[in-house]
Coordinates of C-alpha atoms in Angstrom, one line a residue:
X1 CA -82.3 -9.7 69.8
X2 CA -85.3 -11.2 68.3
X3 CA -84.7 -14.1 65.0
X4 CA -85.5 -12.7 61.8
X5 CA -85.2 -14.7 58.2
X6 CA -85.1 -13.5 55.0
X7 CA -85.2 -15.3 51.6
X8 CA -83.6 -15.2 48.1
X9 CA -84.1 -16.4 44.9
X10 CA -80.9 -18.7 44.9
X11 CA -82.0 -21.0 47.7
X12 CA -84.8 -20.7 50.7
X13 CA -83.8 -20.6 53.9
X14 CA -86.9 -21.0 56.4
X15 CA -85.0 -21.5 59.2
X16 CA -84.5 -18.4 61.6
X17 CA -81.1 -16.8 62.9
X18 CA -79.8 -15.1 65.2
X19 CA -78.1 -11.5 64.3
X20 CA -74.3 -11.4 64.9
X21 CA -73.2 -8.9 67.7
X22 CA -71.1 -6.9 64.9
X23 CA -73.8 -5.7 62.8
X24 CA -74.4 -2.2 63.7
X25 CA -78.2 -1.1 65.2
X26 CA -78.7 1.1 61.5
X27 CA -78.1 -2.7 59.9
X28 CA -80.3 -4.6 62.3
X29 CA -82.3 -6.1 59.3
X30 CA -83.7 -9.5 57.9
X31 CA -80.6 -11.4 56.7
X32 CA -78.9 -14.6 55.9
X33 CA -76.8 -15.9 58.4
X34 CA -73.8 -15.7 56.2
X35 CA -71.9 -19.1 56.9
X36 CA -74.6 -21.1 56.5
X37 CA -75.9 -19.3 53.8
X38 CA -72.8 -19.4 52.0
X39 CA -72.2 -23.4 52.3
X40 CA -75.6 -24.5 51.5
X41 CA -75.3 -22.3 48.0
X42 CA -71.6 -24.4 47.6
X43 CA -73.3 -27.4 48.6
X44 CA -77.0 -27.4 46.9
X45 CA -77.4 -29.9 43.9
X46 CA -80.0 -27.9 42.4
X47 CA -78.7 -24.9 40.8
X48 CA -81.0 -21.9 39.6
X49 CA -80.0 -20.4 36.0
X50 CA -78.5 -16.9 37.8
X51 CA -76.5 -19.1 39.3
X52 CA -75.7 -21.4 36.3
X53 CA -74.6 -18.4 34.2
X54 CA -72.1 -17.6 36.8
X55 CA -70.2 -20.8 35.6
X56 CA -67.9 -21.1 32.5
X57 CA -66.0 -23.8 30.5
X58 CA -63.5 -26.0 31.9
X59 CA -64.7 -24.8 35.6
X60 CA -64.0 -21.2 35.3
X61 CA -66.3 -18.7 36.9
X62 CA -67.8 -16.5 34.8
X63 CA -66.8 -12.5 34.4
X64 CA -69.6 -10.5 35.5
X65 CA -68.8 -8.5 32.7
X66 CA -69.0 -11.7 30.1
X67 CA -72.5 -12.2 28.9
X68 CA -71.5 -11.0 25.6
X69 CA -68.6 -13.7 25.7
X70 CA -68.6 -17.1 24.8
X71 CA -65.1 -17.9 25.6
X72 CA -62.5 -17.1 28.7
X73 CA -59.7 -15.3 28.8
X74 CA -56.5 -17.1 29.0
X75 CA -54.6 -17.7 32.1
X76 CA -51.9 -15.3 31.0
X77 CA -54.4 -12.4 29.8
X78 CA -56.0 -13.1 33.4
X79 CA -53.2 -12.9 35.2
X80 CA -51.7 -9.8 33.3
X81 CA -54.6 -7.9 33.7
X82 CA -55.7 -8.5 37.4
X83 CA -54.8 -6.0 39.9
X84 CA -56.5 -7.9 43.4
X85 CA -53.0 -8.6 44.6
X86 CA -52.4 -5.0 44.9
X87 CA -55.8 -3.2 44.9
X88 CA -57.2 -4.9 47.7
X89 CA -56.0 -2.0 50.0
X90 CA -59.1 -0.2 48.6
X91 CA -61.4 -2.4 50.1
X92 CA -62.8 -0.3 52.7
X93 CA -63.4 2.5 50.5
X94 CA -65.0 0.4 47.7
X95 CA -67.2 -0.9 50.9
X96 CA -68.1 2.9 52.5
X97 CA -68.9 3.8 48.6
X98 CA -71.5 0.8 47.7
X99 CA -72.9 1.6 50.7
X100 CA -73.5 5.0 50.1
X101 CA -74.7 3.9 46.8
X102 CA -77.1 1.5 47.6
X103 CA -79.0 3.5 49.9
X104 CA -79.2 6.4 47.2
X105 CA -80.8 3.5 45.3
X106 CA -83.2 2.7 47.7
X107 CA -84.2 5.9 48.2
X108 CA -84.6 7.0 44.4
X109 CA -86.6 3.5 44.3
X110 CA -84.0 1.7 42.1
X111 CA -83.9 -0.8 45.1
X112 CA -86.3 -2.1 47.3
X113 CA -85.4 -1.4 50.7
X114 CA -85.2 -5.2 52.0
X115 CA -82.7 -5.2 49.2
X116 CA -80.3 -2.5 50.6
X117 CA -80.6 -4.0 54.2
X118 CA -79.2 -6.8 53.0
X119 CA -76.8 -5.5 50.9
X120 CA -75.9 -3.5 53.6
X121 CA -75.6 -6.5 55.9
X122 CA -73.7 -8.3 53.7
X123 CA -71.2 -5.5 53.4
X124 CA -70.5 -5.6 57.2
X125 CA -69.9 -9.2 57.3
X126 CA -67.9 -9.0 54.0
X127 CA -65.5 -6.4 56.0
X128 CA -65.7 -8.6 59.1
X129 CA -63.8 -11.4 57.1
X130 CA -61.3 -9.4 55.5
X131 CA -60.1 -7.6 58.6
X132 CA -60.2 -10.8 60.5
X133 CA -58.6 -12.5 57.7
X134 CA -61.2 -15.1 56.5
X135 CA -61.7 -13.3 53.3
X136 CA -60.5 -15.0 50.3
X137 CA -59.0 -12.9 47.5
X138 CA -59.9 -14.2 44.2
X139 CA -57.4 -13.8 41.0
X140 CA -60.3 -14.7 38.7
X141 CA -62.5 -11.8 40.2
X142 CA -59.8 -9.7 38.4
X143 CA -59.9 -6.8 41.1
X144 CA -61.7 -5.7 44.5
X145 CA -64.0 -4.5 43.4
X146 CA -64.8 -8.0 41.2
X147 CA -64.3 -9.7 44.2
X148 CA -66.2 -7.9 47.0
X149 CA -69.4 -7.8 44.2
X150 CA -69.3 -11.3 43.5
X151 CA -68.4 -12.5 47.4
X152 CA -72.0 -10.2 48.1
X153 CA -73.8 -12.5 45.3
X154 CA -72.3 -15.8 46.8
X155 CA -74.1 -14.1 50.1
X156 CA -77.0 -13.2 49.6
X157 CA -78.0 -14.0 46.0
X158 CA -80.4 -11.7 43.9
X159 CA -80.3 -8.3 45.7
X160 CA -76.7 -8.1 45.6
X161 CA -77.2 -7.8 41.6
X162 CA -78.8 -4.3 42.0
X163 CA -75.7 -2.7 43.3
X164 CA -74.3 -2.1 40.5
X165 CA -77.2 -0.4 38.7
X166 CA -75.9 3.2 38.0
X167 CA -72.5 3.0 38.5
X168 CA -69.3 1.6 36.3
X169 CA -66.2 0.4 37.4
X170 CA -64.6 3.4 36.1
X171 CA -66.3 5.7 38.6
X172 CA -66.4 3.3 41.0
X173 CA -62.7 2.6 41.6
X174 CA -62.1 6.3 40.6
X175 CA -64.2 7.4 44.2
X176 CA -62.8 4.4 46.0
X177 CA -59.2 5.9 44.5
X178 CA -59.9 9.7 45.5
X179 CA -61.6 8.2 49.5
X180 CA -58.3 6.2 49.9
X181 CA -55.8 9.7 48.7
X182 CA -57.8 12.0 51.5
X183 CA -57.0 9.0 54.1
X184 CA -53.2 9.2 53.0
X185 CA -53.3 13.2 52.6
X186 CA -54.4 13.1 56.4
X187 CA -51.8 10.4 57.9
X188 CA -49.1 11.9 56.0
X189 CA -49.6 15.1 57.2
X190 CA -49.8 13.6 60.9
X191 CA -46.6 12.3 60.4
X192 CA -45.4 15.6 59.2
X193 CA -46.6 17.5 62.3
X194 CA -44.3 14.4 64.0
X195 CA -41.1 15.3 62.7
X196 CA -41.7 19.3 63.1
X197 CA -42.2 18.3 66.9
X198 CA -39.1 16.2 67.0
X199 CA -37.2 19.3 65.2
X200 CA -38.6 22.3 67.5
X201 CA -37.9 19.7 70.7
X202 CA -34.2 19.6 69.7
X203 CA -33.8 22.9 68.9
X204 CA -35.2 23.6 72.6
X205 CA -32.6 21.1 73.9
X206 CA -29.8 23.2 71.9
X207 CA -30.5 27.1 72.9
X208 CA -27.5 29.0 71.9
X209 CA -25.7 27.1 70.3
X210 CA -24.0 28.7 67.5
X211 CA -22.7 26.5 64.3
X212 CA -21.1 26.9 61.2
X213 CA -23.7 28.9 58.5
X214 CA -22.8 27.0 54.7
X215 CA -23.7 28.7 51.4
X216 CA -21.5 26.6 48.4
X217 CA -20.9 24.1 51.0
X218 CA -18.3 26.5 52.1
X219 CA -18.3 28.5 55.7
X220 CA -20.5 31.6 55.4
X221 CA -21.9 33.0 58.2
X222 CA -22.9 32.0 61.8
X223 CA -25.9 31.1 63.0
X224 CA -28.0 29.4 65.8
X225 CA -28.4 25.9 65.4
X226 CA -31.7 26.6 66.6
X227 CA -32.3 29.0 63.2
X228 CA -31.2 25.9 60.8
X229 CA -33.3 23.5 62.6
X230 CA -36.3 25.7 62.0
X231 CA -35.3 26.0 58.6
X232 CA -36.3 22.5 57.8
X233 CA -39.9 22.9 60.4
X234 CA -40.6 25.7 57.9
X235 CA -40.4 23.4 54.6
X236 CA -42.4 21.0 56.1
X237 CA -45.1 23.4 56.8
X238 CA -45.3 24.3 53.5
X239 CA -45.4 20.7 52.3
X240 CA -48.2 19.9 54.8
X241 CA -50.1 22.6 52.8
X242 CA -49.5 21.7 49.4
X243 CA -51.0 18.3 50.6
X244 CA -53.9 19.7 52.8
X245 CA -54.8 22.5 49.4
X246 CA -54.3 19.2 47.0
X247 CA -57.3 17.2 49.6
X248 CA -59.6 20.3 48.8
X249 CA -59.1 19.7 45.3
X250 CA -59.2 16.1 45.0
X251 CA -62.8 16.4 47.4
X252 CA -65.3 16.0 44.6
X253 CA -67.1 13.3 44.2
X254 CA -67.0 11.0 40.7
X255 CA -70.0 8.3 42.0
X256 CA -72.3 8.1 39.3
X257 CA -70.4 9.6 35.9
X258 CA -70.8 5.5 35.6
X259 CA -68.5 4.8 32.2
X260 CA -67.8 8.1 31.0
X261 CA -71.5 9.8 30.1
X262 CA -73.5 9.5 33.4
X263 CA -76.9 7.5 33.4
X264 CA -80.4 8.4 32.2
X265 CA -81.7 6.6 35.9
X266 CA -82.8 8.9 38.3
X267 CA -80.2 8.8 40.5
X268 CA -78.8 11.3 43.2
X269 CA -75.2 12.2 43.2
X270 CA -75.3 14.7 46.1
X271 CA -76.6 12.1 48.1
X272 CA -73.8 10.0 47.6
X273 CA -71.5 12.7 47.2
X274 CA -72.3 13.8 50.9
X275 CA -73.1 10.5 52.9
X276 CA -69.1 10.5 51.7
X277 CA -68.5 13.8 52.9
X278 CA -67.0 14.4 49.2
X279 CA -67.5 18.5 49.0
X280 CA -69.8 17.7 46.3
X281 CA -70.4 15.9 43.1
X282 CA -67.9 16.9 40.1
X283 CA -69.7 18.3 37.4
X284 CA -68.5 16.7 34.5
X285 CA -68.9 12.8 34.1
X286 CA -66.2 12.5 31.4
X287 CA -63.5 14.4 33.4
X288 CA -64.8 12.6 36.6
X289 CA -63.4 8.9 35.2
X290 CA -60.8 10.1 32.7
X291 CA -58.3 12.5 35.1
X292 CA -55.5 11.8 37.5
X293 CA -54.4 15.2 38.7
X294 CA -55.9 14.6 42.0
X295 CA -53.6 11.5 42.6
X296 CA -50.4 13.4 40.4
X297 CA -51.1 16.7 42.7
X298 CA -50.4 14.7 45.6
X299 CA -47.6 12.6 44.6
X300 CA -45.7 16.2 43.4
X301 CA -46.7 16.9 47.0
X302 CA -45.0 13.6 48.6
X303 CA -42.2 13.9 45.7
X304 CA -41.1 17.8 47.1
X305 CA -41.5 16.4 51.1
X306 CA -39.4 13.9 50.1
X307 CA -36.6 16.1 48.5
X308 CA -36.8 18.3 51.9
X309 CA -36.4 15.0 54.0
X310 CA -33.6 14.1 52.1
X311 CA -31.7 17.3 52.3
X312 CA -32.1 17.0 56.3
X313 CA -30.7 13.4 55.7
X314 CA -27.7 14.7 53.8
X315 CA -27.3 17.4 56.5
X316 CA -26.8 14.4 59.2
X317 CA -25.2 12.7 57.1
X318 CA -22.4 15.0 56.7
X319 CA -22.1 16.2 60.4
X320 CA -22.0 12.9 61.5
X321 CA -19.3 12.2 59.1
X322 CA -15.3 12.1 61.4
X323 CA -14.6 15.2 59.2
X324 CA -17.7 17.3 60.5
X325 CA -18.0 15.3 63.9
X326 CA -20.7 17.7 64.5
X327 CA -23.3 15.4 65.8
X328 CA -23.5 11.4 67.0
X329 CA -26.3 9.4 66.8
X330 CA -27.0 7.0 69.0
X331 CA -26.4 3.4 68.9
X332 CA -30.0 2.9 68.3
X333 CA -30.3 4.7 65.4
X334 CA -26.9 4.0 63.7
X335 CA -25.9 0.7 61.9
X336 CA -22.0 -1.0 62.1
X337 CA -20.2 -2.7 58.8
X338 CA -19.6 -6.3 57.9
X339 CA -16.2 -6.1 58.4
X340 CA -15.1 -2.8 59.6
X341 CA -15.4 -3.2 63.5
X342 CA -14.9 0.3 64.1
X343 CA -18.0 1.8 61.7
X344 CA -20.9 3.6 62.8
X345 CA -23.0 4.3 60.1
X346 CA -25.9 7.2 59.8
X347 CA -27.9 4.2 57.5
X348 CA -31.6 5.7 58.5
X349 CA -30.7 8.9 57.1
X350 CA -29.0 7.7 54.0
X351 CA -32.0 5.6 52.9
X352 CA -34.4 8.9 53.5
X353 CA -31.6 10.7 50.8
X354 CA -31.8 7.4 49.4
X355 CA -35.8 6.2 49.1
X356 CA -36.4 10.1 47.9
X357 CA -36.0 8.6 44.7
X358 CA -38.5 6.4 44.4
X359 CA -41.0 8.9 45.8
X360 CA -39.8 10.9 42.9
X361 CA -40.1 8.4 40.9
X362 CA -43.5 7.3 41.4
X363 CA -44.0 10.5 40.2
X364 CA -42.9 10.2 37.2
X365 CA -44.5 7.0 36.3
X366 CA -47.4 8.3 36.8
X367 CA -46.9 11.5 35.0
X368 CA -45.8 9.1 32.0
X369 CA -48.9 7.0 32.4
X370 CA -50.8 9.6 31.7
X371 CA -49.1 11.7 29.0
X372 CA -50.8 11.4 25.4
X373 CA -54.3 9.2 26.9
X374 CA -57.6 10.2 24.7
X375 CA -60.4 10.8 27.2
X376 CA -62.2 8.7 28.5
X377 CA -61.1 6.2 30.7
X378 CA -58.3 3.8 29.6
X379 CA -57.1 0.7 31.3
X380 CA -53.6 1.9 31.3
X381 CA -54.7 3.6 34.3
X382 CA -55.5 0.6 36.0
X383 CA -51.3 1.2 36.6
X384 CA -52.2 4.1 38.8
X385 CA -52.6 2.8 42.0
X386 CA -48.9 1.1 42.8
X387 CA -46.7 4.0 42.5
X388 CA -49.4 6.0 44.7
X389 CA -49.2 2.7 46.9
X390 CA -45.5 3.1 47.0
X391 CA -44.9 6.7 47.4
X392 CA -47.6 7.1 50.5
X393 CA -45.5 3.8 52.2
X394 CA -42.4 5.2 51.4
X395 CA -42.9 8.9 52.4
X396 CA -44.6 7.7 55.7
X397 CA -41.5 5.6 56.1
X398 CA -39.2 8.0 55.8
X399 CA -41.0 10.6 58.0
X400 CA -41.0 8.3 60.6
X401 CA -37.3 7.3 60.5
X402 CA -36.6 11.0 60.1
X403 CA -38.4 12.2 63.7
X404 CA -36.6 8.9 65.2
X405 CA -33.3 10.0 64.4
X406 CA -34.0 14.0 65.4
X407 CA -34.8 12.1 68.8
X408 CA -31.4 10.3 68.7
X409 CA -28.8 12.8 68.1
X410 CA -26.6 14.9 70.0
X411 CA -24.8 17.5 69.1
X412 CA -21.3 17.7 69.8
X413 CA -20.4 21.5 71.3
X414 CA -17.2 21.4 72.1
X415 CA -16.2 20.0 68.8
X416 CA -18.5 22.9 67.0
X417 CA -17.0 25.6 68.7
X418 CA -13.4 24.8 68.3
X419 CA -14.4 24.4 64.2
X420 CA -16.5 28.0 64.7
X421 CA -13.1 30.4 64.2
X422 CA -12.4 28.5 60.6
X423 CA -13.6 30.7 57.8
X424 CA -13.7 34.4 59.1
X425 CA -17.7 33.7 59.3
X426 CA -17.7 37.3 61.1
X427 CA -16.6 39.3 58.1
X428 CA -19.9 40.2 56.7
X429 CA -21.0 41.9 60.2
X430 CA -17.6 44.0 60.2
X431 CA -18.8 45.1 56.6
X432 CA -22.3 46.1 58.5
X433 CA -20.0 48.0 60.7
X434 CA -18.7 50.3 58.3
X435 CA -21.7 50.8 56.3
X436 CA -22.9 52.0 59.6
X437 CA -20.2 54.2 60.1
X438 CA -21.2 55.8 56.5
X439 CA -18.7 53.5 54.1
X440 CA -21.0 52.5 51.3
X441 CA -21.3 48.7 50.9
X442 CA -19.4 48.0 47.4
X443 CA -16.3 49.8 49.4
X444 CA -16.7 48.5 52.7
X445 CA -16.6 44.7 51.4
X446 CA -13.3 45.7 49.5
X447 CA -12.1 46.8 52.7
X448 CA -13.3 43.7 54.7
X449 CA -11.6 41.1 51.8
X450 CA -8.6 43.0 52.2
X451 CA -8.7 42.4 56.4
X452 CA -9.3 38.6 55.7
X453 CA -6.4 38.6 52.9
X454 CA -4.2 40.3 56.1
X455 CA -5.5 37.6 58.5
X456 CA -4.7 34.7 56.0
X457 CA -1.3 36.1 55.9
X458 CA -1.1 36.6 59.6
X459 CA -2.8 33.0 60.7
X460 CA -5.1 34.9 62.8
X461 CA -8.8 35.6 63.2
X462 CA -10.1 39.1 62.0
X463 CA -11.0 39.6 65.7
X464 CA -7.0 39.2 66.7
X465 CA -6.2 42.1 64.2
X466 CA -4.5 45.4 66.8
X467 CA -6.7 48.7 65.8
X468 CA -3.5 50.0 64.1
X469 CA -4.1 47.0 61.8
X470 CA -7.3 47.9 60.9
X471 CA -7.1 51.9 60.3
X472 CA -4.3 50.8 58.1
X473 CA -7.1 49.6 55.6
X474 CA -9.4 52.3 56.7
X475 CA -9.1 55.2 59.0
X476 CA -12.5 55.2 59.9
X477 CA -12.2 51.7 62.1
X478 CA -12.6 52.8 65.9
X479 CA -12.6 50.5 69.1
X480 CA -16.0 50.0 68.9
X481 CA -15.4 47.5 65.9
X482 CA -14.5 44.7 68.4
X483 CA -18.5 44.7 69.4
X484 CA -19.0 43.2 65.8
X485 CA -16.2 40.2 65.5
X486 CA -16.6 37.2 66.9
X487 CA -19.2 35.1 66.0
X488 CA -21.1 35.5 69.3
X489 CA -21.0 38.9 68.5
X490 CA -21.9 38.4 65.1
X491 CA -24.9 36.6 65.9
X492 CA -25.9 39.3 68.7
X493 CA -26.0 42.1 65.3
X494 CA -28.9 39.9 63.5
X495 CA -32.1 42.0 63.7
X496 CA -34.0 41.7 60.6
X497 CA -37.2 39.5 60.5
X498 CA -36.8 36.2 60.2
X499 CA -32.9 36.7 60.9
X500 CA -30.8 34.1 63.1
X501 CA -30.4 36.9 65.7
X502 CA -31.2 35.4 69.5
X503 CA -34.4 37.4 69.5
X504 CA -35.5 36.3 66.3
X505 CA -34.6 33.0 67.0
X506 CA -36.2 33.3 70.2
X507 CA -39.9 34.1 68.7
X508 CA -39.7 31.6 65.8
X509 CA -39.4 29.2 68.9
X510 CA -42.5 30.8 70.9
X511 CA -44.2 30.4 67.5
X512 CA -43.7 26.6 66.4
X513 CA -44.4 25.5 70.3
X514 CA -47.5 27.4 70.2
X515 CA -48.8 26.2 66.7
X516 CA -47.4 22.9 67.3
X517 CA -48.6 22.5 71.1
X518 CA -45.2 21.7 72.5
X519 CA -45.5 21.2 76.4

């Protein structure tokens, strides 16, 4: 690659460099080489006045905000108000963003282009150090956006002091904010797609099964355990859709409202607005800096996933519980006591019921944040940014465990079908029965509560009651009955769509491994 030098107004460099191997062939232009450049501005003894301004009392750096300023803030106001230790997770979108911007700038000629190529150029290596580490966060640079702006200056000088021309903070961190929530939205709904694999692969391992149906927590009906499994795949399609409908909302692109009213430079917003493949610009510069419902959609979103997962969790939970004995996890999935040798705890599944509160309550926060806040933009809502932090971690956390455990579990048969005959969980197909036989429903469940009052008497299962029994209640009971007790039988009777009859079952199953592409 041929040497090429460029210089600045901060120092001149005459001698030639080489281009590092990571700059990309679209960023192949005149540059400084960026460690030399950066320790002979550190080093020189003659400082030029951009620089000089850069430097406050008592050997503070300078706010790029603070011209108007002639003192600091305080230690404790600067520490209060920074938010670098947790907003530097936005640096690659703040990056992809001034990109995007400073070529719009060149192009409208607010920029030269030997400006943008180095701004550009300084942007790569700027992301080189901070995924390889070498990138030094700076408190007094109050955020990352602060940081990455004034690291670029430190670079490569003059040009770097363009790239903010036509933009603000506020709509700056509000598309870095909206680029980082479509990231989340689409790994969050990859794990999703996870755990519904993890669900329809044990329901495959579990055909026939029949368990224990619950309404009230008490025995209801019978159904497949293939039919409650897919219960939970269901809800979790629906919450992959509330996120993927809350990413076509939150798609718009705030780059250039600048502070709340827009700017009277002629700038291009679509350009920006599609070199980020934002659906467009949104149309109103006020609401683009002052709203949160993009980032409250999607924590609702994450808030209702999280109240499925932990449902599932309590459903474990409990069948893995001596009284249930339903299912055992494995060791690898299961935690002991302290000082109970004999414990085998479902932990993973009690944190999911248990972290679903702070997904919910991220939500809240949020929602409280932003109850009662005049328009425009406020720096309360700088506090936007660690509950969404929080819930994304902790609903991706819990996902994960969740489709780990479903992987780990067995389900114990013999154990279920001894607890099957509890609770008479065939009596609402023998009331079927006699409304097919022309008994009309409010009569025929009188008849059936009086068979299950006779069987509580007896100790026996409605299936064990002699024919004579039965026409006792009702004369219209004929052998035939026997085809509708039993829960095996019961089950067989389910028909309606969507019902937990085998054939229903059956194509809910052909469905999810098609959608899903289970091999």
């Amino acid at each position: 690659m041929e040497s090429l030098a460029i210089f600045t107004t901060a120092s001149f460099f005459s001698r030639p460099f080489r281009l590092s191997n990571h700059v990309s062939a679209k960023h192949r232009v005149p540059s400084l080489g960026f460690d030399r450049a950066l320790k002979v501005c550190c080093a020189s003894e003659t400082m030029s006045a951009s620089q000089g301004d850069r430097v406050a009392e008592k050997g503070k750096e300078a706010k790029l905000w603070g011209g108007r300023f002639e003192e600091s803030v305080t230690d404790a106001v600067e520490r209060f108000t920074e938010s670098i230790s947790y907003d530097k997770q936005l640096y690659k979108q703040d990056i992809m963003g001034s990109r995007a911007h400073a070529s719009m700038l060149a192009k409208q000629g607010l920029m030269s282009t030997s400006d943008r190529d180095s701004i550009l150029q300084g942007l790569d290596e700027i992301e080189r150090r901070i995924e390889d580490g070498q990138f030094v966060w700076r408190t007094d640079r109050e955020d990352v956006h602060m940081n990455i702006e004034a690291a670029l200056t430190d670079m490569i000088g003059e040009p770097a002091k363009k790239l903010h021309t036509a933009r603000s903070r506020n709509d700056q961190v509000l598309t870095d904010f909206r680029l980082w929530c479509r990231d989340a939205i689409d790994k969050v709904v990859v794990r999703i797609k996870h755990l519904q694999i993890a669900l329809v692969t044990l329901a495959l391992k579990n055909e026939g099964l029949i368990v224990p149906g619950y309404t009230h927590l008490q025995r209801a009906q019978p159904v497949l355990l293939q039919h409650l499994l897919l219960a939970f795949v269901e809800q979790l399609e629906r919450d992959a859709g509330r996120l993927q409908d809350c990413r076509v909302r939150l798609n718009f692109c705030p780059l250039g409202a600048c502070a709340l009213a827009g700017t009277g430079l002629p700038i291009d917003r679509f350009m920006t607005s599609d070199a980020l493949k934002f659906t467009s610009p949104l149309r109103n510069s006020i609401d683009a800096v002052s709203d949160r419902d993009f980032v409250l959609e999607f924590l609702s979103a994450n808030a209702i996933t999280a109240i499925h997962l932990s449902r599932l969790g309590e459903e474990w939970v409990l069948w893995a519980s001596e009284e249930f004995g339903f299912i055992t996890p494995s060791d690898s999935v299961s935690t002991g006591s302290s000082i109970m040798p004999q414990k085998k705890n479902p932990d993973p599944m009690e944190l999911v019921r248990g972290k679903s509160a702070r997904v919910i309550g991220d939500l809240v926060t949020l929602l409280t944040l932003c109850k009662g806040l005049p328009l425009a933009y406020n720096r309360d809502l700088q506090e936007d940014k660690e509950p969404a932090f929080d819930s994304v971690k902790t609903i991706l956390g819990m996902l994960e465990v969740s489709a780990e455990f479903a992987q780990n579990i067995t389900y114990n048969r013999e154990r279920i079908r001894k607890a099957l005959p509890a609770g008479h969980l065939d009596a609402t197909t023998l009331a079927d029965y006699l409304v097919k036989k022309g008994v009309p429903f409010r009569t025929s469940h009188d008849i059936v509560g009086r068979a299950v009052a006779l069987c509580v008497s007896k100790g026996c299962q409605l299936q064990e009651l002699r024919l004579d029994e039965l026409r006792s209640l009702d004369p219209v009971f004929e052998e035939d009955v026997y085809d509708f007790l039993g829960v095996e039988n019961a089950v067989k009777k389910f028909s309606s769509y969507g019902s937990t009859g085998s054939e229903c079952v059956a194509n809910q199953i052909d469905y999810w491994v098609t959608k899903l592409e289970i091999k």
